[in-house]
Coordinates of C-alpha atoms (C1' of nucleotides) and ligand atoms in Angstrom, one line a residue:
Chain H
X20 CA 63.6 -12.2 13.7
X21 CA 63.2 -8.6 13.4
X22 CA 59.7 -7.7 12.6
X23 CA 60.6 -4.3 10.8
X24 CA 58.9 -3.9 7.5
X25 CA 60.4 -2.2 4.4
X26 CA 57.8 0.0 2.7
X27 CA 58.1 1.6 -0.3
X28 CA 54.6 2.7 -1.2
X29 CA 53.0 4.2 1.9
X30 CA 51.7 7.6 1.3
X31 CA 54.3 10.1 2.4
X32 CA 51.7 13.0 2.5
X33 CA 49.9 11.2 5.5
X34 CA 52.6 12.5 7.7
X35 CA 51.3 16.1 7.4
X36 CA 48.5 16.9 9.8
X37 CA 46.5 19.1 7.4
X38 CA 46.5 16.6 4.5
X39 CA 45.9 13.8 7.0
X40 CA 42.5 15.2 8.3
X41 CA 41.4 15.6 4.7
X42 CA 42.3 12.2 3.7
X43 CA 40.8 10.8 7.1
X44 CA 37.5 12.5 6.2
X45 CA 37.3 11.2 2.6
X46 CA 38.2 7.5 4.0
X47 CA 35.8 7.8 6.6
X48 CA 32.9 8.6 4.3
X49 CA 33.7 5.7 2.1
X50 CA 33.6 3.5 5.2
X51 CA 30.4 5.3 6.5
X52 CA 28.7 4.6 3.1
X53 CA 29.5 0.9 3.2
X54 CA 28.3 0.6 6.7
X55 CA 25.0 2.5 6.0
X56 CA 24.3 0.4 3.2
X57 CA 24.2 -2.5 5.5
X58 CA 22.3 -0.9 8.4
X59 CA 25.7 -0.6 10.3
X60 CA 26.9 2.0 12.6
X61 CA 30.2 4.2 12.8
X62 CA 31.6 4.1 16.4
X63 CA 34.4 5.7 18.1
X64 CA 36.3 2.2 18.0
X65 CA 35.7 1.8 14.2
X66 CA 37.0 5.2 13.6
X67 CA 40.1 4.8 15.8
X68 CA 41.0 1.5 14.3
X69 CA 40.8 3.2 10.8
X70 CA 43.0 6.1 11.9
X71 CA 45.6 3.8 13.2
X72 CA 45.6 2.0 10.0
X73 CA 45.9 5.2 8.0
X74 CA 48.7 6.6 10.2
X75 CA 50.8 3.3 10.0
X76 CA 53.7 3.5 7.9
X77 CA 54.3 -0.6 7.8
X78 CA 52.1 -3.6 8.0
X79 CA 50.5 -4.2 11.3
X80 CA 49.4 -7.3 13.1
X81 CA 46.2 -7.5 15.2
X82 CA 48.3 -7.3 18.3
X83 CA 50.3 -4.4 17.3
X84 CA 47.3 -2.6 16.6
X85 CA 45.6 -3.5 20.0
X86 CA 48.5 -2.5 22.0
X87 CA 48.9 0.6 20.3
X88 CA 45.2 1.5 20.2
X89 CA 45.0 0.4 24.1
X90 CA 47.3 3.2 25.1
X91 CA 44.9 5.9 24.0
X92 CA 41.8 3.8 24.9
X93 CA 42.5 1.3 27.5
X94 CA 39.0 -0.2 27.2
X95 CA 38.9 -1.3 23.7
X96 CA 38.9 -5.1 23.2
X97 CA 40.7 -7.6 20.9
X98 CA 37.3 -9.0 19.5
X99 CA 36.5 -5.5 18.3
X100 CA 39.7 -5.1 16.4
X101 CA 39.1 -8.6 14.8
X102 CA 35.6 -7.4 13.9
X103 CA 36.5 -4.1 12.3
X104 CA 39.4 -5.5 10.1
X105 CA 36.8 -8.0 8.7
X106 CA 34.4 -5.1 7.9
X107 CA 37.2 -3.0 6.3
X108 CA 38.5 -6.1 4.2
X109 CA 34.8 -6.4 3.0
X110 CA 34.5 -2.7 2.2
X111 CA 38.0 -3.3 0.3
X112 CA 39.7 -0.5 2.5
X113 CA 42.1 -2.9 3.9
X114 CA 44.0 -6.0 2.7
X115 CA 45.6 -8.9 4.7
X116 CA 49.4 -9.7 4.1
X117 CA 50.0 -13.2 5.1
X118 CA 53.5 -13.9 6.8
X119 CA 55.3 -17.2 7.0
X120 CA 54.3 -18.0 10.4
X121 CA 50.7 -18.0 11.3
X122 CA 50.2 -14.4 12.3
X123 CA 48.6 -12.1 9.3
X124 CA 49.4 -8.5 8.9
X125 CA 47.3 -5.8 7.4
X126 CA 47.5 -2.7 5.4
X127 CA 45.3 0.1 4.2
X128 CA 44.5 -0.4 0.4
X129 CA 42.5 2.8 -0.4
X130 CA 44.4 5.5 -2.3
X131 CA 47.4 2.9 -2.9
X132 CA 48.5 1.3 -6.1
X133 CA 48.1 -2.5 -6.2
X134 CA 51.2 -4.3 -5.3
X135 CA 52.4 -7.7 -4.1
X136 CA 54.8 -8.7 -1.4
X137 CA 58.2 -10.5 -0.9
X138 CA 58.5 -11.8 2.6
X139 CA 62.0 -12.5 4.1
X140 CA 61.7 -15.7 6.0
X141 CA 64.8 -14.7 8.0
X142 CA 64.0 -11.3 9.5
X143 CA 60.3 -11.0 8.4
X144 CA 60.8 -8.0 6.2
X145 CA 58.1 -7.2 3.9
X146 CA 59.1 -5.7 0.7
X147 CA 56.4 -4.3 -1.6
X148 CA 56.8 -4.5 -5.2
X149 CA 54.9 -3.9 -8.4
X150 CA 54.8 -5.4 -12.0
X151 CA 52.2 -4.3 -14.4
X152 CA 53.3 -6.9 -17.0
X153 CA 53.0 -9.6 -14.4
X154 CA 49.4 -8.6 -13.6
X155 CA 48.7 -8.2 -17.4
X156 CA 49.7 -11.8 -17.8
X157 CA 47.7 -12.8 -14.6
X158 CA 44.5 -11.1 -16.2
X159 CA 45.1 -13.1 -19.2
X160 CA 45.1 -16.3 -17.5
X161 CA 42.0 -15.5 -15.4
X162 CA 40.1 -14.7 -18.7
X163 CA 41.3 -18.0 -20.4
X164 CA 39.8 -19.9 -17.7
X165 CA 36.5 -18.1 -17.6
X166 CA 37.1 -17.1 -14.0
X167 CA 35.9 -13.6 -12.3
X168 CA 38.7 -12.7 -9.9
X169 CA 37.7 -10.9 -6.5
X170 CA 41.1 -10.7 -5.1
X171 CA 44.3 -12.3 -5.2
X172 CA 47.3 -13.1 -3.1
X173 CA 50.9 -13.3 -4.5
X174 CA 53.6 -13.6 -2.0
X175 CA 57.0 -14.6 -2.6
X176 CA 58.9 -16.1 0.4
X177 CA 62.7 -16.3 0.5
X178 CA 65.8 -14.2 1.8
X179 CA 65.9 -10.4 1.5
X180 CA 68.9 -8.3 0.3
X181 CA 70.3 -7.4 3.5
X182 CA 69.9 -10.7 5.1
X183 CA 71.9 -12.1 2.1
X184 CA 74.6 -9.6 2.5
X185 CA 74.8 -10.6 6.1
X186 CA 75.1 -14.3 5.6
X187 CA 75.7 -15.2 1.8
X188 CA 74.5 -18.8 2.4
X189 CA 71.5 -19.5 4.6
Chain S
X10 CA 30.2 -25.3 -1.1
X11 CA 31.0 -28.4 -2.8
X12 CA 34.7 -29.3 -2.0
X13 CA 35.4 -31.0 -5.6
X14 CA 38.4 -29.8 -7.2
X15 CA 38.9 -29.5 -11.0
X16 CA 42.4 -30.9 -11.9
X17 CA 44.0 -30.5 -15.0
X18 CA 47.6 -31.2 -14.5
X19 CA 47.6 -34.4 -12.3
X20 CA 49.5 -37.3 -14.0
X21 CA 47.3 -39.7 -15.9
X22 CA 49.7 -42.4 -16.0
X23 CA 49.4 -42.5 -12.4
X24 CA 46.1 -44.7 -12.7
X25 CA 48.0 -47.7 -14.4
X26 CA 49.4 -50.1 -11.7
X27 CA 52.7 -50.9 -13.3
X28 CA 53.6 -47.2 -14.1
X29 CA 52.5 -46.4 -10.6
X30 CA 54.6 -48.9 -9.0
X31 CA 57.6 -47.7 -11.0
X32 CA 56.9 -44.0 -10.1
X33 CA 56.4 -44.8 -6.4
X34 CA 59.9 -46.4 -6.3
X35 CA 61.4 -43.3 -7.7
X36 CA 59.6 -41.0 -5.6
X37 CA 60.3 -43.2 -2.6
X38 CA 64.1 -43.2 -3.2
X39 CA 63.8 -39.3 -3.3
X40 CA 62.2 -39.3 0.1
X41 CA 64.3 -41.7 1.5
X42 CA 67.5 -39.8 0.5
X43 CA 66.1 -36.7 2.3
X44 CA 65.6 -38.6 5.2
X45 CA 68.8 -40.3 5.4
X46 CA 70.5 -37.0 5.1
X47 CA 68.9 -35.8 8.4
X48 CA 69.2 -39.5 10.1
X49 CA 65.6 -40.2 10.0
X50 CA 63.8 -43.2 9.0
X51 CA 61.5 -44.6 6.3
X52 CA 58.3 -46.0 8.1
X53 CA 55.3 -47.7 7.0
X54 CA 53.2 -44.7 7.8
X55 CA 55.5 -42.3 6.0
X56 CA 55.1 -44.4 2.9
X57 CA 51.2 -44.9 3.2
X58 CA 50.9 -41.1 3.4
X59 CA 53.3 -40.6 0.3
X60 CA 51.4 -43.3 -1.8
X61 CA 47.9 -41.7 -0.9
X62 CA 49.2 -38.3 -2.2
X63 CA 50.5 -39.7 -5.3
X64 CA 47.2 -41.7 -5.9
X65 CA 45.2 -38.6 -5.5
X66 CA 43.6 -36.8 -8.3
X67 CA 42.9 -33.7 -6.5
X68 CA 44.1 -31.5 -3.8
X69 CA 43.8 -33.1 -0.3
X70 CA 43.0 -31.6 3.1
X71 CA 44.7 -33.0 6.2
X72 CA 41.3 -34.6 7.4
X73 CA 40.5 -36.2 4.0
X74 CA 43.9 -38.0 4.1
X75 CA 43.5 -39.0 7.7
X76 CA 40.0 -40.5 7.1
X77 CA 41.1 -42.0 3.7
X78 CA 44.0 -43.8 5.3
X79 CA 42.3 -44.7 8.5
X80 CA 40.3 -47.2 6.4
X81 CA 43.2 -49.4 5.6
X82 CA 45.2 -48.4 8.7
X83 CA 42.9 -47.9 11.8
X84 CA 45.6 -46.9 14.1
X85 CA 47.2 -44.2 12.1
X86 CA 47.3 -40.9 14.0
X87 CA 46.6 -37.2 12.9
X88 CA 49.8 -36.0 14.5
X89 CA 51.7 -38.3 12.0
X90 CA 50.0 -36.9 9.0
X91 CA 50.8 -33.5 10.1
X92 CA 54.5 -34.5 10.6
X93 CA 54.8 -36.3 7.5
X94 CA 53.3 -33.6 5.6
X95 CA 55.8 -31.1 7.0
X96 CA 58.5 -33.5 6.0
X97 CA 57.6 -34.1 2.5
X98 CA 57.3 -30.1 2.1
X99 CA 60.8 -29.7 3.5
X100 CA 61.9 -32.4 0.7
X101 CA 60.2 -30.3 -1.8
X102 CA 57.9 -33.3 -2.6
X103 CA 54.6 -31.6 -1.6
X104 CA 53.1 -28.1 -1.9
X105 CA 50.4 -26.4 0.2
X106 CA 47.5 -24.8 -1.4
X107 CA 45.8 -22.3 0.9
X108 CA 42.0 -22.0 0.6
X109 CA 39.8 -19.1 1.5
X110 CA 38.6 -20.5 4.7
X111 CA 41.4 -21.8 7.1
X112 CA 42.0 -25.4 6.0
X113 CA 44.9 -25.8 3.8
X114 CA 45.0 -28.4 1.0
X115 CA 48.1 -30.3 -0.2
X116 CA 49.4 -31.7 -3.5
X117 CA 52.3 -33.7 -4.8
X118 CA 54.8 -31.3 -6.6
X119 CA 57.3 -33.9 -7.6
X120 CA 57.3 -34.8 -11.6
X121 CA 54.8 -32.1 -12.0
X122 CA 55.0 -28.7 -13.8
X123 CA 55.0 -25.5 -11.7
X124 CA 51.5 -23.9 -11.7
X125 CA 49.4 -21.4 -9.7
X126 CA 45.6 -21.8 -8.6
X127 CA 42.4 -20.0 -8.9
X128 CA 40.0 -20.8 -6.0
X129 CA 36.4 -20.4 -6.2
X130 CA 35.0 -18.9 -3.0
X131 CA 31.5 -20.3 -4.0
X132 CA 32.1 -23.9 -4.4
X133 CA 35.8 -24.3 -3.5
X134 CA 36.8 -25.8 -6.8
X135 CA 40.6 -25.4 -7.3
X136 CA 41.6 -24.8 -11.0
X137 CA 45.1 -25.0 -11.8
X138 CA 46.8 -22.7 -14.5
X139 CA 50.2 -21.9 -16.0
X140 CA 51.5 -18.8 -17.3
X141 CA 55.2 -18.9 -18.1
X142 CA 55.2 -15.1 -19.2
X143 CA 53.9 -14.2 -15.7
X144 CA 56.7 -16.4 -14.0
X145 CA 59.2 -14.7 -16.2
X146 CA 58.0 -11.3 -15.0
X147 CA 57.8 -12.5 -11.4
X148 CA 61.3 -13.6 -11.7
X149 CA 62.5 -10.2 -13.0
X150 CA 60.8 -8.4 -9.9
X151 CA 62.7 -10.8 -7.6
X152 CA 66.0 -10.0 -9.2
X153 CA 65.4 -6.2 -9.3
X154 CA 64.8 -6.4 -5.5
X155 CA 67.9 -8.5 -4.8
X156 CA 65.9 -11.0 -3.1
X157 CA 66.3 -14.8 -3.4
X158 CA 63.1 -16.7 -3.7
X159 CA 62.6 -20.0 -1.8
X160 CA 58.9 -20.5 -2.7
X161 CA 56.0 -18.6 -3.6
X162 CA 52.2 -18.5 -3.4
X163 CA 49.9 -17.2 -6.0
X164 CA 46.3 -17.7 -5.4
X165 CA 43.5 -16.0 -7.0
X166 CA 40.0 -15.9 -5.4
X167 CA 36.8 -15.5 -7.2
X168 CA 34.1 -17.3 -9.0
X169 CA 34.6 -20.1 -11.3
X170 CA 33.0 -20.7 -14.7
X171 CA 30.6 -22.9 -13.7
X172 CA 29.3 -21.0 -10.7
X173 CA 29.2 -17.9 -12.9
X174 CA 27.0 -19.9 -15.5
X175 CA 24.7 -21.1 -12.6
X176 CA 24.2 -17.7 -11.3
X177 CA 25.5 -14.9 -13.2
X178 CA 25.7 -12.2 -10.4
X179 CA 27.0 -13.6 -7.2
Chain E
dC5 C1' 15.8 16.7 24.2
dA6 C1' 14.0 12.3 25.3
dT7 C1' 12.4 8.0 23.4
dT8 C1' 13.1 3.8 21.2
dC9 C1' 15.0 0.3 18.3
dT10 C1' 19.2 -1.8 17.1
dA11 C1' 23.7 -2.3 16.6
dT12 C1' 28.0 -2.5 19.2
dT13 C1' 31.1 -3.3 22.7
dG14 C1' 34.3 -6.0 25.9
dA15 C1' 35.2 -9.9 28.9
dG16 C1' 35.5 -14.4 28.9
dA17 C1' 34.1 -18.7 27.1
dT18 C1' 34.7 -21.5 23.3
dC19 C1' 36.5 -23.3 19.0
dG20 C1' 39.8 -25.7 16.1
dA21 C1' 44.0 -26.5 13.4
dG22 C1' 48.2 -27.6 14.6
dT23 C1' 51.9 -28.6 18.0
dC24 C1' 53.8 -31.0 21.8
dT25 C1' 54.5 -34.8 25.4
dC26 C1' 55.6 -39.1 26.6
dA27 C1' 55.4 -44.0 27.0
dT28 C1' 55.5 -47.4 23.8
dT29 C1' 57.0 -49.2 19.2
dA30 C1' 59.5 -49.7 14.9
dT31 C1' 63.6 -48.8 12.0
dC32 C1' 68.1 -50.1 10.7
dA33 C1' 72.9 -50.7 11.1
dA34 C1' 76.2 -53.4 13.2
Chain T
dT23 C1' 69.8 -60.4 17.3
dT24 C1' 70.9 -56.8 19.4
dG25 C1' 71.1 -51.9 20.8
dA26 C1' 70.9 -47.0 19.9
dT27 C1' 67.6 -44.0 18.3
dA28 C1' 63.8 -42.2 15.7
dA29 C1' 58.8 -42.8 15.2
dT30 C1' 54.2 -43.3 16.6
dG31 C1' 49.5 -42.4 18.5
dA32 C1' 46.4 -40.6 22.3
dG33 C1' 45.4 -36.9 24.2
dA34 C1' 46.8 -32.6 26.4
dC35 C1' 48.0 -28.1 24.9
dT36 C1' 48.7 -23.7 22.2
dC37 C1' 46.9 -19.7 20.5
dG38 C1' 44.7 -17.0 16.8
dA39 C1' 40.5 -16.5 15.8
dT40 C1' 35.3 -16.6 16.9
dC41 C1' 31.1 -16.7 19.6
dT42 C1' 28.0 -15.4 23.5
dC43 C1' 25.8 -12.3 26.3
dA44 C1' 24.6 -8.5 29.2
dA45 C1' 25.5 -3.7 29.3
dT46 C1' 26.0 0.4 26.2
dA47 C1' 26.1 3.5 22.5
dG48 C1' 24.4 5.2 17.7
dA49 C1' 21.0 7.4 15.2
dA50 C1' 16.3 8.1 13.6
dT51 C1' 12.1 10.0 15.3
dG52 C1' 9.0 13.4 17.1
Ligands
MN220 MN1 51.9 -3.8 1.3
MN221 MN1 47.8 -27.6 -7.7
ZN222 ZN1 65.7 -10.4 5.8
ZN223 ZN1 32.7 -22.5 -8.2

DNA sequence: CATTCTATTGAGATCGAGTCTCATTATCAA
DNA sequence: TTGATAATGAGACTCGATCTCAATAGAATG
């Protein structure tokens, strides 16, 4: 089970330092506004975690984030990662992507189009996809039931193209 | 947070003893075939758990199932519930419905049409819905990506009609 | 800049759903 | 009935996630 993830929608411009700094500033401001609204503070650790998520080009698990951040800040604690991820989810800046095993992964949601995920149960690859028509009919169902949606989770589990090519029958 | 669940698709005929016995026999046969195929055995406990799921008119958590079964069989163990639920999922007879907190619920899938779920984050109510068009576009996306789907999880979290009526703004 | 009031942090304890171990018991085919 | 093998239940265990708490850091104020 190779934890590599295919990503088709992560912003390419984030690789260029100048644009990245600009992007970071704008996202940080959004975060800080949400924090301020609740009397919370922007700390070095919270900024580091947000920056790591923005620089990532794939979906990250808590432990990947922790180990990666620990290299440049050996004192950082796992509890802070959990706490900050939860804050970022409440802000709408980050979303959770469940995997078939119990370990969730996370992705930056800000400035990225809405999409859902196909998760390969064999190699763990996460394929992002968009289907505007699907979303439209989903919205119709929600309206028919008098429901007000806050978020949704639409994950398809199966075998990816490459795993099928490698071993046509599972 | 009231754990009551609105159910719109659970089979009504299951309430009539004669039809229920007939239905049980057919489902038990399916289960036994799957067990036999893997050299496993049909036990009293496995039958009790299956019967409880068939008689249920809502989505059940492990603990609800455990406490309910314990009344007529005080010796039954939690581990057996977990093991049997997993077997029934492998057989395709039972499906998991995730909730917003960490406790999954389960439902019988056999002889019921495919549907997805809206989950109220305020009262916990689970509303079942169907959208054939949504499924059709989902299948299109799956095919476009050369993926082979084994199962999917499509859950919409938000506020239900009744909670909205009670307190229009969250 | 120093002060002061809070919020935040990291280490480690704790929680809890789910899994595993193992001695005992049940299933089922012969 | 017997025997090979699978299943069970109690409780230990796993491990991701949360909580506790004493020490620290943010930021508002003057
Ligand atoms: Mn994604
Ligand atoms: Mn259902
Ligand atoms: Zn794969
Ligand atoms: Zn509700």
